[in-house]
Amino acid sequence: MIDVLLGLQWGDEGKGKIVDFLASKYDIIARFQGGPNAGHTLYVNGTKVVLHTIPSGVFHTHCLNLIGNGVVIDPVTLQKEIDKVLPLQPDMLQRLYVSSKAHLILPTHRALDAASEAAKGQDKIGSTLKGIGPAYMDKTGRNGLRVGDILSKNFKQKYDKLTQKHLEMLRQYEHQVDWRQWEDAFFESVEYIRSLQIVNGEYWLDMHLKDGKEVLAEGAQGSMLDIDFGTYPFVTSSNTIAAGVCSGLGVAPSRIGDVYGITKAYCTRVGGGPFPTELLDETGEELRKAGSEFGATTGRPRRCGWIDLVALRYTVMLSGVTKLIVTKADVLDEFNPIKAATAYLIDGKETKELPFDLCTEDITPVYQEFDGWDKPIGSCVNYDELPHVFKDYCRFLEQYLETKISYVSNGTGRDQLLAIP
Ligand code: GDP
Ligand code: IMO
Ligand code: MG
């Protein structure tokens, strides 16, 4: 079976840490969408590692890791990442597989990302500028280059043809980037990628599933950044919800088992776009400080706010989440009261449904307040030790979301994860 793990908010829910923890139960960890815009933080023997393209199972010697066809790969970032991980995990290359159908991010994709964002001015998406949008545009526009193409003799011709097209597009923009400076490194890394284990991911997974292997699909970004259901246009360019697993790995829906949905005990967002429960006051600043809320990929300060149960109920529904995981519960230790948005007030009417376009609506969140707790959650080592008020808070979340909480994460460490009975 394939279980799925994904973020239920706007990303950075702690997916990397949880996959690293759950990896001991799985034979294969597979990424199914996104690319170097992702930043998944893990602590391996006390050392902090941020993964962008490599699946978070890489630090478990029994785990195989697949970069699926739904991922977009920047060869340069992937090589750099491998160089960083190799000294910590010398056998990693034997356990890393790349789908031949994964699309490539070219230097001109990055230039187009930068130019398009600059042209948007105030309305910019706040993209990570890794070339994600333009690479997915070429995929759906049927122009893209894939990992399998780098094995063909005329790769350079294909590259030149696509780059020419991009040059035409770049001419429309005022903002110009010297992308030629990235070309040498790109071709060097393309050479390097040739030496990796390139497979037909869909057949490779089918073989392992028939062999009884357990697979965990690792989501990137968060459900509210989904291209179809997120806060469009302030989204990423892939399907981040569970549906993305089938197309992003080439597996049938009947093979999907549990869906782990991760939410922080509060909420964050990086980049532009609507965020109804955002706190622009001191409390927001305190959340940022207590949660060290700075982007793992870009270092940008993350916007912070209270947990939004209207949005969470929506994303739990979209992916059919069977097991909830609440992370960063320890961050709320110092806060009293703690708030959770249970409805939106729009035009004087209360609703528990997300409106068509969050950007155009004037939304006032309706909050339910909870007492803070009197002992730090970070030092708890099992469920029984958790403060009663926190347990009540968890029961409330479960009832509202109609989904069981399986784990609560109470620190950055690999083992700071409490199973909830
Ligand atoms: P991802 O993109 O979903 O993998 O999340 P990121 O790695 O971008 O951001 C999550 C951040 O929160 C990382 O710095 C983690 O080390 C940290 N983190 C994860 N779980 C917890 C937790 O339970 N408590 C605290 N304090 N930090 C956590
Ligand atoms: P992980 O996997 C948080 C955001 C960007 C921007 C929007 C579009 O670490 O949770 P893109 O580069 O995709 O064109 O950016 O999406 N974004 C993320 N925010 N975590 C991420 O990944 C993100 N990946 C993209 O900030 O607002
Ligand atoms: Mg992240």
Coordinates of C-alpha atoms and ligand atoms in Angstrom, one line a residue:
M1 CA 0.0 0.0 0.0
I2 CA 0.9 3.6 -0.4
D3 CA 0.3 5.9 2.6
V4 CA 0.4 9.6 2.0
L5 CA 1.8 12.4 4.2
L6 CA 1.0 16.0 3.3
G7 CA 0.7 19.5 4.7
L8 CA -2.8 20.9 5.4
Q9 CA -1.9 24.6 5.6
W10 CA 0.3 26.9 3.5
G11 CA 3.5 24.7 3.9
D12 CA 6.2 24.3 6.5
E13 CA 4.0 22.2 8.8
G14 CA 6.9 20.0 9.7
K15 CA 6.6 17.4 7.0
G16 CA 10.3 16.6 6.9
K17 CA 10.6 15.9 10.6
I18 CA 7.5 13.6 10.5
V19 CA 8.6 11.7 7.4
D20 CA 12.0 11.1 9.0
F21 CA 10.2 9.7 12.1
L22 CA 7.7 7.6 10.2
A23 CA 10.4 6.3 7.7
S24 CA 11.3 3.4 10.1
K25 CA 7.9 1.8 9.2
Y26 CA 8.3 2.2 5.4
D27 CA 10.5 0.6 2.7
I28 CA 10.2 3.5 0.2
I29 CA 9.7 7.2 0.5
A30 CA 8.5 8.9 -2.7
R31 CA 8.2 12.6 -3.5
F32 CA 5.3 13.2 -5.9
Q33 CA 5.2 17.0 -6.7
G34 CA 6.9 20.3 -6.1
G35 CA 10.6 20.8 -6.4
P36 CA 13.4 23.0 -5.0
N37 CA 10.7 25.4 -3.6
A38 CA 10.3 22.9 -0.8
G39 CA 12.5 23.1 2.3
H40 CA 12.1 20.1 4.7
T41 CA 14.1 20.3 7.9
L42 CA 15.4 17.2 9.7
Y43 CA 17.7 16.8 12.6
V44 CA 20.1 13.9 12.2
N45 CA 22.1 13.1 15.3
G46 CA 21.7 16.8 16.3
T47 CA 22.8 18.1 12.9
K48 CA 20.2 20.2 11.0
V49 CA 19.7 19.3 7.4
V50 CA 17.3 21.0 4.9
L51 CA 16.1 18.8 2.0
H52 CA 14.6 20.4 -1.1
T53 CA 14.3 17.6 -3.7
I54 CA 15.6 14.5 -2.0
P55 CA 12.9 12.5 -0.1
S56 CA 13.1 12.7 3.7
G57 CA 13.7 8.9 4.1
V58 CA 17.3 9.3 3.0
F59 CA 18.7 9.0 6.5
H60 CA 17.3 5.5 7.1
T61 CA 19.6 2.9 5.6
H62 CA 16.7 0.5 4.9
C63 CA 14.7 3.1 2.9
L64 CA 14.7 3.5 -0.9
N65 CA 13.9 7.0 -2.1
L66 CA 12.1 8.0 -5.3
I67 CA 11.9 11.4 -6.9
G68 CA 8.7 10.9 -8.8
N69 CA 7.5 12.0 -12.2
G70 CA 5.4 14.8 -10.7
V71 CA 8.5 16.6 -9.3
V72 CA 10.3 19.3 -11.2
I73 CA 14.1 19.0 -10.8
D74 CA 16.8 21.6 -10.9
P75 CA 19.9 19.5 -11.7
V76 CA 22.2 22.0 -10.0
T77 CA 20.2 22.1 -6.7
L78 CA 19.8 18.3 -6.7
Q79 CA 23.6 17.8 -7.1
K80 CA 24.3 20.4 -4.4
E81 CA 21.9 18.6 -2.1
I82 CA 23.5 15.2 -2.8
D83 CA 26.9 16.7 -2.1
K84 CA 25.6 17.9 1.3
V85 CA 23.9 14.6 2.3
L86 CA 26.6 12.2 1.1
P87 CA 29.1 12.8 3.9
L88 CA 26.3 12.2 6.4
Q89 CA 24.9 9.2 4.6
P90 CA 27.6 7.6 2.4
D91 CA 25.3 4.9 0.9
M92 CA 22.5 7.3 -0.2
L93 CA 23.2 7.1 -3.9
Q94 CA 22.5 3.4 -3.9
R95 CA 19.1 4.1 -2.4
L96 CA 18.1 7.1 -4.6
Y97 CA 16.0 6.7 -7.7
V98 CA 14.8 9.4 -10.1
S99 CA 11.8 9.0 -12.4
S100 CA 12.7 9.5 -16.1
K101 CA 9.4 11.4 -16.5
A102 CA 10.2 14.1 -14.0
H103 CA 10.5 17.5 -15.7
L104 CA 13.7 19.6 -15.6
I105 CA 14.0 23.2 -14.5
L106 CA 16.2 25.1 -16.9
P107 CA 18.2 28.3 -16.2
T108 CA 15.7 30.2 -18.4
H109 CA 12.8 28.9 -16.2
R110 CA 14.4 30.7 -13.3
A111 CA 14.8 33.8 -15.3
L112 CA 11.2 33.7 -16.4
D113 CA 10.1 33.2 -12.8
A114 CA 12.1 36.3 -11.7
A115 CA 10.8 38.4 -14.7
S116 CA 7.2 37.4 -14.2
E117 CA 7.3 38.2 -10.5
A118 CA 8.9 41.6 -11.1
A119 CA 6.3 42.5 -13.6
K120 CA 3.5 41.7 -11.1
G121 CA 4.8 44.4 -8.8
Q122 CA 2.6 44.7 -5.7
D123 CA 0.6 41.7 -6.7
K124 CA 3.6 39.3 -6.9
I125 CA 3.0 35.8 -5.7
G126 CA 6.1 35.8 -3.5
S127 CA 7.5 32.8 -5.4
T128 CA 10.7 31.2 -4.1
L129 CA 12.0 32.1 -7.6
K130 CA 13.3 28.5 -8.2
G131 CA 11.6 28.4 -11.6
I132 CA 8.7 26.2 -10.5
G133 CA 5.8 28.0 -12.2
P134 CA 7.6 28.3 -15.6
A135 CA 8.7 24.6 -15.5
Y136 CA 5.2 23.3 -14.8
M137 CA 3.9 25.7 -17.5
D138 CA 6.2 24.0 -20.0
K139 CA 5.0 20.6 -18.8
T140 CA 1.3 21.3 -19.3
G141 CA 2.1 23.4 -22.4
R142 CA 3.8 20.2 -23.8
N143 CA 7.2 21.8 -24.3
G144 CA 9.1 20.6 -21.3
L145 CA 12.3 18.6 -21.1
R146 CA 12.4 15.5 -18.8
V147 CA 15.1 13.6 -17.0
G148 CA 14.8 10.9 -19.7
D149 CA 15.7 13.4 -22.3
I150 CA 19.2 13.9 -20.9
L151 CA 20.0 10.4 -21.9
S152 CA 19.2 11.2 -25.6
K153 CA 22.0 12.3 -28.0
N154 CA 20.1 15.4 -29.1
F155 CA 19.5 16.8 -25.6
K156 CA 21.5 19.9 -26.4
Q157 CA 19.3 20.6 -29.5
K158 CA 16.1 20.1 -27.5
Y159 CA 17.5 22.5 -24.8
D160 CA 18.4 25.1 -27.4
K161 CA 15.0 25.0 -29.0
L162 CA 13.2 25.5 -25.7
T163 CA 15.6 28.2 -24.6
Q164 CA 14.9 30.1 -27.8
K165 CA 11.3 30.0 -27.0
H166 CA 12.0 31.3 -23.5
L167 CA 14.1 34.1 -25.0
E168 CA 11.1 35.3 -27.0
M169 CA 9.1 35.3 -23.8
L170 CA 11.8 37.1 -21.8
R171 CA 11.8 39.9 -24.4
Q172 CA 8.4 41.1 -23.2
Y173 CA 9.7 41.8 -19.7
E174 CA 11.7 44.8 -18.4
H175 CA 13.3 42.8 -15.7
Q176 CA 16.2 40.9 -17.2
V177 CA 18.4 38.3 -15.5
D178 CA 21.8 37.1 -16.7
W179 CA 20.7 33.5 -16.9
R180 CA 23.7 32.5 -19.1
Q181 CA 25.8 32.7 -15.9
W182 CA 24.0 29.5 -14.8
E183 CA 24.4 27.5 -18.0
D184 CA 27.8 25.9 -17.4
A185 CA 26.7 24.7 -14.0
F186 CA 23.5 23.4 -15.5
F187 CA 25.2 21.3 -18.1
E188 CA 27.8 20.0 -15.5
S189 CA 24.9 18.9 -13.3
V190 CA 23.0 17.4 -16.2
E191 CA 26.1 15.2 -16.8
Y192 CA 26.1 14.2 -13.1
I193 CA 22.3 13.4 -13.1
R194 CA 23.1 10.9 -15.9
S195 CA 25.0 8.8 -13.4
L196 CA 22.1 8.5 -11.0
Q197 CA 19.6 5.6 -11.1
I198 CA 17.0 6.8 -13.6
V199 CA 14.0 4.5 -13.7
N200 CA 10.4 4.3 -15.0
G201 CA 9.0 5.3 -11.6
E202 CA 5.6 3.9 -12.3
Y203 CA 6.9 0.4 -13.2
W204 CA 9.5 0.6 -10.4
L205 CA 6.8 1.3 -7.8
D206 CA 4.5 -1.3 -9.2
M207 CA 7.2 -4.0 -8.9
H208 CA 7.9 -3.0 -5.3
L209 CA 4.2 -2.8 -4.3
K210 CA 3.6 -6.3 -5.8
D211 CA 6.5 -7.4 -3.7
G212 CA 4.7 -6.3 -0.6
K213 CA 6.7 -3.2 0.1
E214 CA 5.3 -0.3 2.1
V215 CA 5.5 3.1 0.5
L216 CA 5.1 6.6 2.0
A217 CA 4.4 9.5 -0.5
E218 CA 5.9 12.7 0.9
G219 CA 4.0 15.9 0.0
A220 CA 5.7 19.2 -0.5
Q221 CA 4.1 22.7 0.1
G222 CA 0.7 22.6 1.7
S223 CA -2.9 22.0 0.6
M224 CA -3.8 25.7 0.7
L225 CA -1.1 26.2 -2.0
D226 CA -2.7 23.6 -4.3
I227 CA -3.0 24.8 -7.9
D228 CA -6.7 23.9 -8.0
F229 CA -8.0 24.3 -4.5
G230 CA -5.6 26.7 -2.8
T231 CA -5.8 30.5 -2.5
Y232 CA -5.4 31.0 -6.3
P233 CA -3.5 32.7 -7.8
F234 CA -1.3 32.8 -4.6
V235 CA -0.5 29.1 -4.9
T236 CA 2.2 26.9 -6.3
S237 CA 1.9 25.1 -9.6
S238 CA 1.2 21.5 -8.6
N239 CA -1.4 19.4 -6.9
T240 CA -0.3 19.3 -3.3
I241 CA -3.4 17.3 -2.1
A242 CA -3.7 13.5 -2.0
A243 CA -5.0 13.4 -5.6
G244 CA -1.5 14.5 -6.7
V245 CA -0.1 11.2 -5.6
C246 CA -1.7 9.2 -8.3
S247 CA -0.6 11.4 -11.2
G248 CA 2.7 12.3 -9.5
L249 CA 3.8 8.7 -9.1
G250 CA 1.8 6.7 -11.6
V251 CA -0.2 4.7 -9.0
A252 CA -3.8 3.8 -8.9
P253 CA -6.2 5.3 -6.3
S254 CA -7.0 1.8 -5.0
R255 CA -3.5 1.5 -3.8
I256 CA -3.7 4.5 -1.4
G257 CA -4.1 3.6 2.2
D258 CA -3.8 6.1 5.1
V259 CA -3.5 9.8 4.5
Y260 CA -1.5 11.6 7.2
G261 CA -2.4 15.3 7.3
I262 CA -0.1 17.7 9.2
T263 CA -1.1 21.0 10.7
K264 CA 0.8 23.3 13.0
A265 CA -1.0 24.1 16.3
Y266 CA -1.1 27.6 14.8
C267 CA -0.7 28.8 11.2
T268 CA 2.0 30.3 9.0
R269 CA 2.4 31.4 5.4
V270 CA 5.4 32.6 3.4
G271 CA 4.9 35.0 0.4
G272 CA 1.8 36.9 -0.7
G273 CA -1.9 36.0 -0.6
P274 CA -4.8 35.9 1.7
F275 CA -4.4 34.6 5.3
P276 CA -7.6 35.3 7.3
T277 CA -6.2 34.5 10.7
E278 CA -2.9 36.4 10.3
L279 CA -1.8 38.4 13.3
L280 CA -0.1 41.6 12.4
D281 CA 0.3 42.6 16.0
E282 CA 2.7 41.7 18.9
T283 CA 1.2 38.2 19.3
G284 CA 2.1 37.4 15.6
E285 CA 5.6 38.6 16.3
E286 CA 5.8 36.4 19.4
L287 CA 4.7 33.4 17.5
R288 CA 7.4 34.0 14.9
K289 CA 10.0 34.2 17.6
A290 CA 8.7 31.2 19.6
G291 CA 8.4 29.1 16.5
S292 CA 11.6 30.3 14.7
E293 CA 9.4 31.0 11.8
F294 CA 11.8 31.8 9.0
G295 CA 11.7 30.1 5.6
A296 CA 13.9 27.0 5.3
T297 CA 14.5 27.7 1.5
T298 CA 14.5 31.5 1.3
G299 CA 15.1 32.6 4.9
R300 CA 12.1 35.0 4.6
P301 CA 10.2 35.7 7.8
R302 CA 7.0 33.6 7.8
R303 CA 3.6 35.4 8.4
C304 CA 2.0 34.0 11.6
G305 CA -1.5 33.6 13.0
W306 CA -3.9 31.4 14.8
I307 CA -5.0 28.0 13.5
D308 CA -7.7 28.3 10.9
L309 CA -10.2 25.4 11.3
V310 CA -12.4 26.6 8.4
A311 CA -9.4 26.1 6.0
L312 CA -8.3 22.9 7.8
R313 CA -11.8 21.3 7.6
Y314 CA -11.6 22.0 3.8
T315 CA -8.2 20.5 3.3
V316 CA -8.9 17.5 5.5
M317 CA -12.0 16.9 3.2
L318 CA -10.0 17.4 0.0
S319 CA -7.4 14.7 0.8
G320 CA -9.6 12.4 2.9
V321 CA -7.2 12.6 5.8
T322 CA -7.4 9.6 8.1
K323 CA -4.8 10.6 10.6
L324 CA -4.0 14.0 11.8
I325 CA -0.7 15.1 13.2
V326 CA -0.4 18.4 15.1
T327 CA 3.1 19.9 15.1
K328 CA 4.8 22.7 17.1
A329 CA 2.4 22.3 20.0
D330 CA 5.3 23.4 22.3
V331 CA 5.4 26.8 20.6
L332 CA 2.1 27.7 22.2
D333 CA 3.5 27.1 25.7
E334 CA 3.8 30.8 26.4
F335 CA 0.5 31.9 25.0
N336 CA -2.7 32.5 27.0
P337 CA -5.4 32.6 25.7
I338 CA -5.0 30.4 22.6
K339 CA -7.4 31.0 19.7
A340 CA -8.8 28.9 16.9
A341 CA -11.0 30.3 14.0
T342 CA -14.1 28.2 13.8
A343 CA -16.0 30.3 11.2
Y344 CA -15.6 33.3 8.8
L345 CA -17.8 36.3 9.0
I346 CA -18.4 37.6 5.5
D347 CA -20.9 40.4 4.7
G348 CA -22.4 39.9 8.2
K349 CA -23.0 36.2 7.6
E350 CA -21.2 33.4 9.4
T351 CA -19.9 30.5 7.3
K352 CA -17.8 27.4 7.7
E353 CA -17.1 27.2 4.0
L354 CA -14.2 28.8 2.1
P355 CA -15.5 31.4 -0.4
F356 CA -14.6 31.2 -4.1
D357 CA -11.9 33.8 -3.9
L358 CA -10.4 34.6 -0.5
C359 CA -8.6 37.6 -2.1
T360 CA -11.7 39.5 -2.8
E361 CA -13.6 38.9 0.3
D362 CA -13.5 40.9 3.5
I363 CA -13.2 38.0 6.0
T364 CA -13.4 38.4 9.8
P365 CA -12.5 35.1 11.6
V366 CA -14.8 34.0 14.4
Y367 CA -12.6 32.7 17.2
Q368 CA -13.1 30.2 20.0
E369 CA -10.7 30.8 22.9
F370 CA -8.9 28.2 25.0
D371 CA -6.9 28.6 28.2
G372 CA -3.2 28.3 27.9
W373 CA -1.5 25.5 29.8
D374 CA 0.7 25.7 32.9
K375 CA 3.5 23.4 32.1
P376 CA 5.8 23.2 29.0
I377 CA 4.6 20.6 26.5
G378 CA 8.2 20.3 25.1
S379 CA 9.3 18.3 28.1
C380 CA 6.4 15.8 28.0
V381 CA 7.5 12.3 26.9
N382 CA 4.1 10.6 26.6
Y383 CA 0.4 11.4 26.3
D384 CA -0.3 11.1 30.0
E385 CA 2.1 13.9 30.8
L386 CA 0.4 16.4 28.5
P387 CA -1.5 19.1 30.3
H388 CA -5.3 18.5 30.6
V389 CA -6.2 21.8 28.8
F390 CA -4.1 20.7 25.9
K391 CA -5.8 17.3 25.7
D392 CA -9.1 19.2 25.7
Y393 CA -7.9 21.4 22.9
C394 CA -7.0 18.2 20.9
R395 CA -10.4 16.7 21.5
F396 CA -12.0 19.9 20.3
L397 CA -9.9 19.8 17.1
E398 CA -10.8 16.2 16.5
Q399 CA -14.5 16.9 16.9
Y400 CA -14.4 19.9 14.6
L401 CA -12.4 18.2 12.0
E402 CA -14.1 14.8 12.4
T403 CA -10.7 13.2 12.3
K404 CA -8.5 11.4 14.9
I405 CA -5.2 13.0 16.0
S406 CA -2.5 10.3 15.8
Y407 CA 0.6 12.2 16.9
V408 CA 1.5 15.5 18.5
S409 CA 4.9 16.9 17.8
N410 CA 6.5 18.8 20.7
G411 CA 9.9 19.8 19.6
T412 CA 12.3 19.7 16.6
G413 CA 14.0 16.5 17.7
R414 CA 13.4 13.2 15.8
D415 CA 11.8 11.6 18.9
Q416 CA 9.8 14.5 20.1
L417 CA 6.6 13.0 18.9
L418 CA 3.8 11.8 21.2
A419 CA 1.4 9.0 20.1
I420 CA -2.2 10.0 21.0
P421 CA -4.4 7.1 22.1
Ligands
GDP1 P1 8.3 21.3 6.1 O1 8.5 22.1 4.9 O2 6.8 21.0 6.3 O3 9.1 20.1 6.2 O4 8.6 22.2 7.4 P2 10.0 23.1 7.6 O5 11.1 22.3 7.8 O6 10.0 24.1 6.5 O7 9.5 24.0 8.8 C1 9.2 23.4 10.0 C2 10.2 23.9 11.1 O8 9.6 23.6 12.4 C3 11.5 23.3 11.1 O9 12.5 24.3 11.5 C4 11.4 22.2 12.1 O10 12.7 21.9 12.7 C5 10.5 22.8 13.1 N1 9.7 21.8 13.9 C6 9.0 20.7 13.4 N2 8.3 20.2 14.3 C7 8.4 21.0 15.4 C8 7.8 20.9 16.8 O11 7.0 20.1 17.1 N3 8.2 21.9 17.6 C9 9.1 22.9 17.2 N4 9.4 23.8 18.1 N5 9.6 23.0 16.0 C10 9.3 22.0 15.1
IMO2 P1 7.5 23.2 1.9 O1 7.5 21.9 1.2 C1 6.0 27.3 2.2 C2 5.1 29.4 -1.5 C3 5.9 30.5 -1.9 C4 4.9 31.4 -2.7 C5 4.1 30.3 -3.4 C6 4.6 30.0 -4.8 O2 8.8 23.6 2.6 O3 6.3 23.3 2.8 P2 6.7 28.9 -5.9 O4 8.1 28.9 -5.6 O5 6.1 27.5 -5.8 O6 6.3 29.5 -7.2 O7 6.0 29.8 -4.8 O8 4.2 29.1 -2.6 N1 5.8 28.1 -1.2 C7 6.0 27.6 0.0 N2 5.6 28.1 1.2 N3 6.6 26.1 2.1 C8 6.9 25.6 0.9 O9 7.3 24.3 0.7 C9 6.6 26.3 -0.2 N4 6.8 26.2 -1.6 C10 6.3 27.2 -2.2 O10 6.4 31.2 -0.7 O11 4.1 32.1 -1.8
MG3 MG 9.4 24.0 4.5

